[in-house]
Coordinates of C-alpha atoms and ligand atoms in Angstrom, one line a residue:
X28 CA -9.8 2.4 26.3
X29 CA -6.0 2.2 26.8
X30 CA -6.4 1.7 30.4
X31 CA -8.5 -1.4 29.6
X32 CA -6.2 -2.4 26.9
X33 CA -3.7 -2.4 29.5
X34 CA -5.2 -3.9 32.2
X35 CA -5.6 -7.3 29.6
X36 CA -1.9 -6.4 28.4
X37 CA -1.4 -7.5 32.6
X38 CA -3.3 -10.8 32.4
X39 CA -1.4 -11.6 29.5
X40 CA 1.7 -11.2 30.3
X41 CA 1.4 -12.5 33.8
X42 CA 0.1 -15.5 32.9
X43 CA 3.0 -16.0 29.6
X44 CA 4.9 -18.3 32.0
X45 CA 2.1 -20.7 32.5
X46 CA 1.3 -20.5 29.4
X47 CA 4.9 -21.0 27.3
X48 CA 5.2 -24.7 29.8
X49 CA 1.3 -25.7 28.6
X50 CA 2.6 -24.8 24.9
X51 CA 5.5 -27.0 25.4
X52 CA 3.8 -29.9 27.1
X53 CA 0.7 -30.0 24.4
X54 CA 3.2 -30.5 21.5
X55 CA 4.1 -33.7 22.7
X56 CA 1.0 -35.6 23.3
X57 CA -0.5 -37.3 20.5
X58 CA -3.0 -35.2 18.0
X59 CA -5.6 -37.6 18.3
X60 CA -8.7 -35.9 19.4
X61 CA -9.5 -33.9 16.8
X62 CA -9.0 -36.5 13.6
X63 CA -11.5 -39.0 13.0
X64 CA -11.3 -42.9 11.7
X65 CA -10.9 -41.3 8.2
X66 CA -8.1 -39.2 9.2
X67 CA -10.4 -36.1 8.6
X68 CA -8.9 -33.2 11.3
X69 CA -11.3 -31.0 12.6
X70 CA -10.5 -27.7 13.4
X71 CA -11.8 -24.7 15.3
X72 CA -10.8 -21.7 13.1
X73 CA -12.1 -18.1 13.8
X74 CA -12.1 -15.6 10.9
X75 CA -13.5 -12.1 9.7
X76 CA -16.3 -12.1 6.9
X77 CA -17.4 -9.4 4.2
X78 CA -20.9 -8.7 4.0
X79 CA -22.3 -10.5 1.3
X80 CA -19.9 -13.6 2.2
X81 CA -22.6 -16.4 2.8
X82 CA -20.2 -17.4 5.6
X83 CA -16.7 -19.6 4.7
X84 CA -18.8 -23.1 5.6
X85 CA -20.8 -22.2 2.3
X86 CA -18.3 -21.7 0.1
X87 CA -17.5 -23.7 -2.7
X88 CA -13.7 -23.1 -2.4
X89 CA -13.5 -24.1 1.0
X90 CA -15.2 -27.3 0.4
X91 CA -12.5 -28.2 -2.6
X92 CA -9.7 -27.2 -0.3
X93 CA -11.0 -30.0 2.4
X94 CA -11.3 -32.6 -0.2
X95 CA -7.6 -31.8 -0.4
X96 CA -6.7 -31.7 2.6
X97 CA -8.6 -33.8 4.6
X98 CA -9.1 -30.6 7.1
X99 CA -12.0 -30.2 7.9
X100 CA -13.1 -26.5 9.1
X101 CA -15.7 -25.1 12.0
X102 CA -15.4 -21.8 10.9
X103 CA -17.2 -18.6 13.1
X104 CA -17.2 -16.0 11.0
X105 CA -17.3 -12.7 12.6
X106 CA -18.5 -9.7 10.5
X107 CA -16.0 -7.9 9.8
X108 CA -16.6 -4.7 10.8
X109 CA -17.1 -6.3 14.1
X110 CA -13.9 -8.3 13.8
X111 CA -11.2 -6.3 15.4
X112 CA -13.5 -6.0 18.7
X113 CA -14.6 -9.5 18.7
X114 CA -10.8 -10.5 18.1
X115 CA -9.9 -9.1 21.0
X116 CA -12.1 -9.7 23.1
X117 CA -11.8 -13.9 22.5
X118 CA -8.3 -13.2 23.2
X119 CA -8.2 -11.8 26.4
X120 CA -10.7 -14.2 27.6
X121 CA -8.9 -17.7 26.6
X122 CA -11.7 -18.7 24.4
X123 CA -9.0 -18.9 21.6
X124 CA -10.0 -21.2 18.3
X125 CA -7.1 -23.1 16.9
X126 CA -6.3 -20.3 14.4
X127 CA -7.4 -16.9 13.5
X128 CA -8.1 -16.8 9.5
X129 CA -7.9 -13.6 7.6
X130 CA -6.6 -12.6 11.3
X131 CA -5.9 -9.1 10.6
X132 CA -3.2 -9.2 13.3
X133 CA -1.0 -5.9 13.6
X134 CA 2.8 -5.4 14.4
X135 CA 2.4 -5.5 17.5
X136 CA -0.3 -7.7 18.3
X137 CA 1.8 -10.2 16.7
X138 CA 4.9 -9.6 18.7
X139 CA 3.2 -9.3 21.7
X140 CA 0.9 -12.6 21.5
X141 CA 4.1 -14.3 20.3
X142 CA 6.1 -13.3 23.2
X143 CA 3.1 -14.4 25.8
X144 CA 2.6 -17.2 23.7
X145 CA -0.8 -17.0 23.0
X146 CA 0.1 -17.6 19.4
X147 CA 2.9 -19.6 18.9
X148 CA 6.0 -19.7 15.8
X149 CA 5.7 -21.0 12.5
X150 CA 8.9 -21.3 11.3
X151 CA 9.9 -24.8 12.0
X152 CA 6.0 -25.7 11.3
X153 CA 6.4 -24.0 8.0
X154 CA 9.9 -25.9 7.3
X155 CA 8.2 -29.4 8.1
X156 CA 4.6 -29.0 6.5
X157 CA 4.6 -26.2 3.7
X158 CA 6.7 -27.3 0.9
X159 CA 4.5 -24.5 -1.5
X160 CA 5.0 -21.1 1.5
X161 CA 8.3 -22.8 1.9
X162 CA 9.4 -22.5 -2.0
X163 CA 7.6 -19.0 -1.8
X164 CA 10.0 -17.8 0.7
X165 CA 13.0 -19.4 -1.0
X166 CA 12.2 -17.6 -4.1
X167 CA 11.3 -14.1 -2.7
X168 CA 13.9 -13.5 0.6
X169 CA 12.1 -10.1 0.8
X170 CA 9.1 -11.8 1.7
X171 CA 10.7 -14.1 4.2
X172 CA 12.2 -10.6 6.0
X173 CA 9.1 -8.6 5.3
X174 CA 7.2 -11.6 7.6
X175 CA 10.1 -11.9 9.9
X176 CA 9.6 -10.4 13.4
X177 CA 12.4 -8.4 14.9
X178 CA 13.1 -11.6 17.6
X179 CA 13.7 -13.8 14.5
X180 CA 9.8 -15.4 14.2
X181 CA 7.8 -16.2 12.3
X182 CA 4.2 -15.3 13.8
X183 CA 2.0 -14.6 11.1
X184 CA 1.5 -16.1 7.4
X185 CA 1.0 -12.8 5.0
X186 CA -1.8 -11.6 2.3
X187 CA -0.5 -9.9 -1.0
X188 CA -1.2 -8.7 -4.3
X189 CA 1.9 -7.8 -6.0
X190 CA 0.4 -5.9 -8.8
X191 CA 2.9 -2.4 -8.3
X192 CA -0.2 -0.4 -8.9
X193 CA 1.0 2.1 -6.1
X194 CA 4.6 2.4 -7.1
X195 CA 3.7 6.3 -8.2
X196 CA 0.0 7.2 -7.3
X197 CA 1.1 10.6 -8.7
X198 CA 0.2 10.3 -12.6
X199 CA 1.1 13.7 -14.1
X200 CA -1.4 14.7 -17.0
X201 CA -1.4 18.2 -19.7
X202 CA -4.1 18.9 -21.6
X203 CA -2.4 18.2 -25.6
X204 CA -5.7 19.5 -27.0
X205 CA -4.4 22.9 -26.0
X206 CA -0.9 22.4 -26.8
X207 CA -1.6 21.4 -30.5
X208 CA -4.0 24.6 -30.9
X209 CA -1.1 26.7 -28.9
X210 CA 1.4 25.0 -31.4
X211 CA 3.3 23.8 -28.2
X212 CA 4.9 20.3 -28.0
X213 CA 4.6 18.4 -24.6
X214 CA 6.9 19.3 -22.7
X215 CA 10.4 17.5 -22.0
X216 CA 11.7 20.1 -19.5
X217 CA 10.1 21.9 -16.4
X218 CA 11.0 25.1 -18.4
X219 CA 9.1 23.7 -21.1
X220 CA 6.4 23.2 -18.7
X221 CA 6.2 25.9 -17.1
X222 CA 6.4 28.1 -20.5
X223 CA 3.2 26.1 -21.3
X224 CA 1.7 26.9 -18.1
X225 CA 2.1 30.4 -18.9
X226 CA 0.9 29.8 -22.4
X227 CA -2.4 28.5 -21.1
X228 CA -3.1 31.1 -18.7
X229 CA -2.9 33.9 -21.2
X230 CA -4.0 32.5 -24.6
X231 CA -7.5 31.6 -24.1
X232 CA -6.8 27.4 -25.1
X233 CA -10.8 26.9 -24.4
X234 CA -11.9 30.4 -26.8
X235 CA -14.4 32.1 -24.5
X236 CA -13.0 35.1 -24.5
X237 CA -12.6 34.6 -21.1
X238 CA -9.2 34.3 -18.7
X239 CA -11.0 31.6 -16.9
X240 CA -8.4 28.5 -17.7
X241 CA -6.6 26.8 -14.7
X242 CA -3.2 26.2 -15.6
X243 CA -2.2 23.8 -13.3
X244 CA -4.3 22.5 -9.9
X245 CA -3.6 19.7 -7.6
X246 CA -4.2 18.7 -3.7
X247 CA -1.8 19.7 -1.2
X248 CA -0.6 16.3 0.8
X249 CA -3.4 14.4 -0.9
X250 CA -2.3 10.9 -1.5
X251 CA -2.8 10.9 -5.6
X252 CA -3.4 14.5 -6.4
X253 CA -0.1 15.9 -4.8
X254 CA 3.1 17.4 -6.4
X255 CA 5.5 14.9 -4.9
X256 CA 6.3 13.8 -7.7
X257 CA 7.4 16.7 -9.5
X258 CA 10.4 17.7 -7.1
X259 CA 12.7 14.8 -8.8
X260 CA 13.3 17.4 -11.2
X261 CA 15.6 19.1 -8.9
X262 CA 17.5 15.8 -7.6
X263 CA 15.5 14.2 -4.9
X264 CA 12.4 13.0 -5.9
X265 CA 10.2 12.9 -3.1
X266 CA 7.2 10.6 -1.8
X267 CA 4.3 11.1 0.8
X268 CA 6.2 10.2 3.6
X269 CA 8.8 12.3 2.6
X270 CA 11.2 9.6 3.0
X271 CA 13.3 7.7 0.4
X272 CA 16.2 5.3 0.6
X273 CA 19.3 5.5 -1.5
X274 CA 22.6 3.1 -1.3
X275 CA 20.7 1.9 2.0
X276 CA 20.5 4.9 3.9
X277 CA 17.2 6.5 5.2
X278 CA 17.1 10.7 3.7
X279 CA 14.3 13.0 5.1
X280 CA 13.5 15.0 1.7
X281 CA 12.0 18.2 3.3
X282 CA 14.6 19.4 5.1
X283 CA 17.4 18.7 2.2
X284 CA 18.8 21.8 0.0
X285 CA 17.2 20.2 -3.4
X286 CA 13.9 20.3 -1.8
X287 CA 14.4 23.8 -1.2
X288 CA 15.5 24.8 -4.5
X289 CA 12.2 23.6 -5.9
X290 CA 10.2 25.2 -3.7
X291 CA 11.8 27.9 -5.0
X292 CA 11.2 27.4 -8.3
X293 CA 7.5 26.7 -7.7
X294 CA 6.7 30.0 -5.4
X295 CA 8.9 32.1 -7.7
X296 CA 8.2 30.4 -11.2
X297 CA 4.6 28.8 -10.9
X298 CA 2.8 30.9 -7.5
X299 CA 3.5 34.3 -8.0
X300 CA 3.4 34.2 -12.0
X301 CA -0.8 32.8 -11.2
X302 CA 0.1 29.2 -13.1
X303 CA -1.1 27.0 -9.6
X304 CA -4.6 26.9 -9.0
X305 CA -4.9 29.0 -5.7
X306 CA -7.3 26.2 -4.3
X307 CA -4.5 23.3 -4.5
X308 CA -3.9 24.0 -1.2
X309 CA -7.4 24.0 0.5
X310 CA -9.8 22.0 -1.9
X311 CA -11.3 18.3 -1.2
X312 CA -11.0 15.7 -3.6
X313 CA -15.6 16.8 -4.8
X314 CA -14.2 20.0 -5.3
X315 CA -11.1 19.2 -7.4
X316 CA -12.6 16.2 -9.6
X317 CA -15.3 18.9 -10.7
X318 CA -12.9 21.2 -12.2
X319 CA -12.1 18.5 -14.4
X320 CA -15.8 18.7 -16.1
X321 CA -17.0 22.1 -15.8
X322 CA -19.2 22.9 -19.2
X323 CA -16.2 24.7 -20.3
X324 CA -12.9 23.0 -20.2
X325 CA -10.3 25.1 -17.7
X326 CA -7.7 22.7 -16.3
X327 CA -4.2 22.7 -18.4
X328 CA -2.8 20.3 -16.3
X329 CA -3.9 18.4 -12.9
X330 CA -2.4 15.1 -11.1
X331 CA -4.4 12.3 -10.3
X332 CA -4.1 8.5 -9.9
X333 CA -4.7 8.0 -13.4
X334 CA -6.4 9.8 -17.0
X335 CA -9.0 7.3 -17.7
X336 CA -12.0 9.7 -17.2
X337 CA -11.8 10.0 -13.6
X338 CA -11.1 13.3 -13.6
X339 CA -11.8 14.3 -16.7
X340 CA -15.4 12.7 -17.4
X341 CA -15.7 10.3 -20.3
X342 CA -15.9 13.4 -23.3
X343 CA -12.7 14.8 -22.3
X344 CA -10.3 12.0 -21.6
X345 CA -8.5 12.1 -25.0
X346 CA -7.7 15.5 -24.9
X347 CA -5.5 14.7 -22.1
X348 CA -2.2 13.1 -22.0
X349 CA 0.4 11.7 -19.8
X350 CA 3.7 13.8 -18.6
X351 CA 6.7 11.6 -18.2
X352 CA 8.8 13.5 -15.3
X353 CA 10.5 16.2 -16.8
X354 CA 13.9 17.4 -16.9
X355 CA 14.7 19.8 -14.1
X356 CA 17.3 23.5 -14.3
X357 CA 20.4 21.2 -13.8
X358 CA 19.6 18.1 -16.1
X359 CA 18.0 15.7 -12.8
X360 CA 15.0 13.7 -14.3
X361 CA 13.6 11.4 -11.4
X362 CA 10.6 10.4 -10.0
X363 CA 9.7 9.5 -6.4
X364 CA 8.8 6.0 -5.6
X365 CA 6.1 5.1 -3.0
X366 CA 7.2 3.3 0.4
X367 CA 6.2 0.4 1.6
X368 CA 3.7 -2.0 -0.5
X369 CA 5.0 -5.5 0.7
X370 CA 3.1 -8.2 2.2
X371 CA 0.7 -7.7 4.7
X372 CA 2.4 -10.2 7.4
X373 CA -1.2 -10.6 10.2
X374 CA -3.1 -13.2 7.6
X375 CA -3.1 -16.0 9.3
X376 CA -2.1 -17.2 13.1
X377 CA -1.7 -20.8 15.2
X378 CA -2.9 -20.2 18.6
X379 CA -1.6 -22.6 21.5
X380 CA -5.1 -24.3 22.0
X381 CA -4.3 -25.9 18.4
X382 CA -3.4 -29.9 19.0
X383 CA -3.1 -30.3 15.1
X384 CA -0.8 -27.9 14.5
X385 CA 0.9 -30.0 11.7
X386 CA -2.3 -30.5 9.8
X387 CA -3.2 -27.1 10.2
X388 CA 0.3 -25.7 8.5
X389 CA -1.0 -28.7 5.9
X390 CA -4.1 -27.2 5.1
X391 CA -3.1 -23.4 5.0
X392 CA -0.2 -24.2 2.6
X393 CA -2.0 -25.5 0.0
X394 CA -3.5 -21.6 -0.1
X395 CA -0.2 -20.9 -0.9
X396 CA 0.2 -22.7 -4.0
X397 CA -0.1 -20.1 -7.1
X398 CA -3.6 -21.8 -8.6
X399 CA -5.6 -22.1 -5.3
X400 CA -3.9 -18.7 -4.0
X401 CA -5.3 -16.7 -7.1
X402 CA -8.4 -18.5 -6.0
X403 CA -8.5 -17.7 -2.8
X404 CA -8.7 -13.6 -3.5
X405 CA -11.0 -13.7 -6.2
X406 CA -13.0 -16.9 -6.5
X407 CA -12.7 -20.5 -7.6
X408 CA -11.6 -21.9 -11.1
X409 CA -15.3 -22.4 -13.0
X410 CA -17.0 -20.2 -11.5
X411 CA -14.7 -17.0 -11.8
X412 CA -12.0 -17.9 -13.9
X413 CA -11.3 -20.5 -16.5
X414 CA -7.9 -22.0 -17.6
X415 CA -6.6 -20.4 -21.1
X416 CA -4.7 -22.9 -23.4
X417 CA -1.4 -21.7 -21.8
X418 CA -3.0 -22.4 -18.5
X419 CA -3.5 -19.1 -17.2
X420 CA -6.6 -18.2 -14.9
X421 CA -9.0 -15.7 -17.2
X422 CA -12.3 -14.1 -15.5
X423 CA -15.3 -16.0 -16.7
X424 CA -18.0 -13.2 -18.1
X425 CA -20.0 -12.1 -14.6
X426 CA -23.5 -12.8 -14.1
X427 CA -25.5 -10.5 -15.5
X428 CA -26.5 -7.3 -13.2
X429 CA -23.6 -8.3 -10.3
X430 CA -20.5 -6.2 -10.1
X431 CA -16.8 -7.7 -9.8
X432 CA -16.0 -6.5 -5.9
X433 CA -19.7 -7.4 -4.8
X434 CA -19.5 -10.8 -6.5
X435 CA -16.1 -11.5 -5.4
X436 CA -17.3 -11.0 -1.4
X437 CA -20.0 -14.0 -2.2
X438 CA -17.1 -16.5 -3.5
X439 CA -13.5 -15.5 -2.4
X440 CA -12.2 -15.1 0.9
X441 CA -9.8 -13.2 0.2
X442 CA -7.9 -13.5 3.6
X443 CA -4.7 -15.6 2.7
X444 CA -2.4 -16.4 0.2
X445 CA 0.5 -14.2 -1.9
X446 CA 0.1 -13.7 -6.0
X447 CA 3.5 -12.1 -6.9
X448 CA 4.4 -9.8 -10.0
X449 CA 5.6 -13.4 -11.8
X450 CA 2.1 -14.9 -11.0
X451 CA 0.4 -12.2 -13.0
X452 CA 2.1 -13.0 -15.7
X453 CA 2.1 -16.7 -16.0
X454 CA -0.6 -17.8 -13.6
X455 CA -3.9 -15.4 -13.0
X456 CA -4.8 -12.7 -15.1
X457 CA -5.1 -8.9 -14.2
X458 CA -8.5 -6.6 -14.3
X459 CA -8.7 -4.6 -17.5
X460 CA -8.3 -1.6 -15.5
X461 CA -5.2 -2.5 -13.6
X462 CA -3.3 -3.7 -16.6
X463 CA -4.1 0.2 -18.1
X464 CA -2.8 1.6 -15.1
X465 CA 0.2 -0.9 -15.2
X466 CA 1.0 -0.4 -18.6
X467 CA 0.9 3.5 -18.4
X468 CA 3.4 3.0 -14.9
X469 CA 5.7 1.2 -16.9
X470 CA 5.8 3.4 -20.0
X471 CA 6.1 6.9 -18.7
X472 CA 7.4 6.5 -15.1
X473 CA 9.4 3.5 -14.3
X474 CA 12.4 4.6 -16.2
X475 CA 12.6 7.4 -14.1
X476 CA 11.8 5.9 -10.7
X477 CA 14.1 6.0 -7.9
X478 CA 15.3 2.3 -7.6
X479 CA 15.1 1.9 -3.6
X480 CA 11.7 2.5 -1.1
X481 CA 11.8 2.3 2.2
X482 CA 9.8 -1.0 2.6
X483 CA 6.5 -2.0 5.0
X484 CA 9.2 -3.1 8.2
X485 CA 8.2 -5.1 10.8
X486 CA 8.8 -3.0 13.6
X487 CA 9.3 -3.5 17.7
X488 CA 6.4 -2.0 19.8
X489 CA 8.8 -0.1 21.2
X490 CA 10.0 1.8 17.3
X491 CA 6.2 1.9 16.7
X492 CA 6.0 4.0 19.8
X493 CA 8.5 6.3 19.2
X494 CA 7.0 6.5 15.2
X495 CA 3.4 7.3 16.5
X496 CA 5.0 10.1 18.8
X497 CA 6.8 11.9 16.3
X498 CA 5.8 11.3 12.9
X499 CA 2.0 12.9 12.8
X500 CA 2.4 15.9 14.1
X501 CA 6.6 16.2 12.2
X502 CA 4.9 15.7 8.9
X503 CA 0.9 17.9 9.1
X504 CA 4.1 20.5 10.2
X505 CA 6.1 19.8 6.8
X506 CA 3.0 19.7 4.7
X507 CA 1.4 23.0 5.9
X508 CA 4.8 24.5 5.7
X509 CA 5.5 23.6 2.3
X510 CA 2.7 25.2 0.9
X511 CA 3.4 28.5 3.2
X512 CA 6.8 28.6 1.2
X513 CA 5.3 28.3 -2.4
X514 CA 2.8 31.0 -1.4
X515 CA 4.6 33.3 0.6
X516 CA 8.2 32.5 -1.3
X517 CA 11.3 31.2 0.2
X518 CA 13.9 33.4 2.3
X519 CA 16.8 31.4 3.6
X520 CA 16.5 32.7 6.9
X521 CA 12.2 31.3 7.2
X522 CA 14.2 27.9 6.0
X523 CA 16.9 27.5 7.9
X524 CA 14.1 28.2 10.9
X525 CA 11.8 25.7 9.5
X526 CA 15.1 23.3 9.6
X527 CA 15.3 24.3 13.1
X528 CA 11.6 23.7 13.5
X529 CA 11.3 19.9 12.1
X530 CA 14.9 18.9 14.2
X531 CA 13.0 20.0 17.5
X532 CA 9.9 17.5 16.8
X533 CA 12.4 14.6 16.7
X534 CA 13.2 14.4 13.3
X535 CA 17.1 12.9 13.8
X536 CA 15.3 10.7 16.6
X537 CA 12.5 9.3 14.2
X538 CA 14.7 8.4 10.9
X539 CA 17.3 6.9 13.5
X540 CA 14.5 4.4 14.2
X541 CA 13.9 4.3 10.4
X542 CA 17.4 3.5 9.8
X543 CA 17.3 0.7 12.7
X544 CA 14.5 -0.7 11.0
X545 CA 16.3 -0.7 6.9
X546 CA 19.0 -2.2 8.5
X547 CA 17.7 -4.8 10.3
X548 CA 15.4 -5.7 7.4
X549 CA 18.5 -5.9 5.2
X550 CA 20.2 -8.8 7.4
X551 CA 17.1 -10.5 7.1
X552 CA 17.0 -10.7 3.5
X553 CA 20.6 -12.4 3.5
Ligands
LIG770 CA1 -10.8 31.2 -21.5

């Protein structure tokens, strides 16, 4: 597999000479073969398709976005589990379409097709023929650097939802059914807490005479069941990756003192006092979302993406309640913030076969314009939404016996197009059960939330390398040995050893490459 990958890398880049002068020389003759005595373009587009997607020619959107336009579209649509394959292999054989659509282009496939010029920039295209993208990026320089590649391109148009659903996966939850009969208020402080905890496990909250109650359970490492977000109380919140920014610099959490201080506290306080679930560390997510709806109730307190039944099963929800983060020994009260969660930058590419290359910017702008972009990810304007009287996109009721994603697949793309946080409000409304989520976010945890991330960076193939060496094996290291020092407790010499341990797998090496990246992404932004 890589030697093959590498063996068409060759071609590729043998051949970029050739093909940069072709590029050149095609700009300047006249785009006349493809438009007809209308001025209707034609173009040769190649895209991905979900299953039940009758295929993009069929789609009603499509067809509104050509009156438009005047573009009109040969699509091949490519199923899209076959799509990365298929992708690849029209590109190493020349066959190339004028654009890839819902291209799915990564990092480095963009960088490196750029560089051989296979696809070409869109930067000045963009400046000349997208007055909607090109107000987009004006408005949000984030997005203009999250698209940016390192050489200063543009490659790649994006896809995004900003709905900040993913800000904190971590949603902290007590059971309050057992505090009220306990005569226990939620707690404010970790002491608080863990006094509840305790309170739980010895009291017999669910009266069956029985010391079968779970005080608290969670995941280990599991992307919305984990404890991450619980060691802000101590002064450095942490996230998944175990990186956060603050002030602009790049910090490692798991090797920092605070991080060790609440291991501490949760080995010495929570472990060996029998408050955590002994399973947290083993059990999968069947396992774990069955404790919540045993025939007798046992879990105090669990962490999971959200309390809307989930976990709980429908009969218990409302005994449950949120936990904003809690106050920690020395006063800290913070919450992690997820990293990355920008655009997705691979959405749509110009190859160098495309004579129409103005058109072509034409026709995928209009995608970007709030309206048709909203309808471009979930369907068009009278069939899945409707206009309000303040002129906001509402879902239209679905037909009966179809489900939202399934119908969705038959009339959206979904391939191109940004919706920010300000479209959401003004523009397109959110599902019932995002807003929830949303509202909760903004309630118990924002306040709290560390201010910076480390943001989805458009990396050289070269940093992606180096990242793909190190980081794996660093953090399944981190992870495993994290729960080793809640079980087995923390001594300062099996720390500084661990310390030791993570240096010598590259950890100064990797977050220097983080750092490159912040930094760079920061000048971009200016
Ligand atoms: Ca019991």
């Amino acid at each position: 597999m890589k030697k093959s990958f590498s063996a068409t890398l060759c071609v590729l880049v043998c051949s970029s000479l050739v093909m940069t002068a072709c590029t050149k020389n095609d700009s300047k003759e006249a785009p006349v073969d493809s438009s007809d005595a209308s001025g209707t373009v034609t173009l040769k587009m190649v895209a991905p398709k979900a299953s039940l997607s009758p295929g993009y020619g069929e789609m009603e959107i499509f067809k509104r976005l050509e009156q438009q336009t005047n573009v009109h579209v040969d699509w091949t649509n490519i199923p899209d589990t076959d799509y990365k394959d298929k992708k690849n292999l029209l590109i190493a054989s020349g066959d190339l379409p004028d654009a890839f659509y819902g291209a799915d282009f990564s990092d480095y496939e963009l960088v490196t097709y750029g560089k051989d010029g296979t696809i070409i920039p869109l930067e000045k295209l963009i400046e000349e023929n997208a007055p909607n993208f090109s107000k987009l990026l004006k408005d949000r320089p984030d997005i203009k650097a999250a698209i940016t590649a390192p050489d200063g391109h543009i490659y790649g148009l994006p896809i995004w939802e900003e709905n900040e659903l993913g800000t904190n996966p971590f949603f902290h939850v007590i059971n309050k059914k057992w505090l009220d009969k306990l005569g226990l208020k939620v707690p404010e402080t970790l002491d608080e807490y863990t006094n509840a905890l305790l309170v739980f496990k010895n009291n017999d909250p669910n009266g069956n005479g029985k010391k079968d109650e779970i005080p608290l359970t969670y995941m280990n490492g599991w992307w919305c069941a984990d404890i991450a977000g619980l060691f802000g109380a101590f002064g450095m919140p942490d996230n998944q990756d175990h990186r956060i920014v603050r002030g602009g610099k790049v910090i490692f959490t798991a090797v920092q003192p605070e991080f060790k201080e609440a291991l501490k506290y949760f080995s010495e306080k929570w472990y060996k006092q029998g408050l955590i679930d002994p399973e947290a560390f083993t059990q999968k997510d069947a396992q774990y979302l069955a404790k919540g709806k045993t025939p007798n109730e046992t879990v105090g307190s669990f962490i999971w993406w959200d309390n809307d039944g989930e976990y709980t099963g429908p009969n218990r929800v409302n005994d449950y309640v949120f936990l904003p983060p809690l106050t920690g020994p020395t006063g800290e009260r913070t919450v992690g913030r997820a990293n990355g969660g920008g655009p997705s930058r691979g959405a749509f590419v110009i190859t160098k076969a495309n004579k129409n290359p103005d058109a072509t910017m034409k026709w995928v702008d209009a995608q970007y314009e709030p309206y048709m972009a909203a309808q471009i990810h979930w369907g068009p304007i009278g069939v899945v939404f409707e206009k309000d009287a303040n002129g906001k996109l509402i879902n239209l009721p679905l037909p009966s016996g179809v489900a939202m994603g399934e119908f969705r697949q038959k009339v959206a793309p979904n391939a191109v197009g940004v919706v920010t946080k300000n479209d959401f409000e003004t523009i397109v409304d959110m599902e019932p059960r995002a807003k929830a989520r949303k509202n909760a976010l903004l309630k118990y945890y924002e306040p709290y939330m560390e201010k910076e991330n480390y943001p989805n960076i458009f990396f050289q193939p070269d940093e992606l390398d180096k990242i793909n060496q190190i980081e794996p094996d660093l953090k399944k290291f981190v992870d495993s040995q994290r729960a080793n020092f809640i079980i087995e407790g923390v001594t300062d010499a099996a720390w500084d050893n661990y310390v030791k341990q993570v240096k010598a797998m590259g950890l100064d090496e990797l977050m220097a490459v983080y750092q490159k990246g912040l930094d760079r992404y920061k000048i971009a932004q200016k």
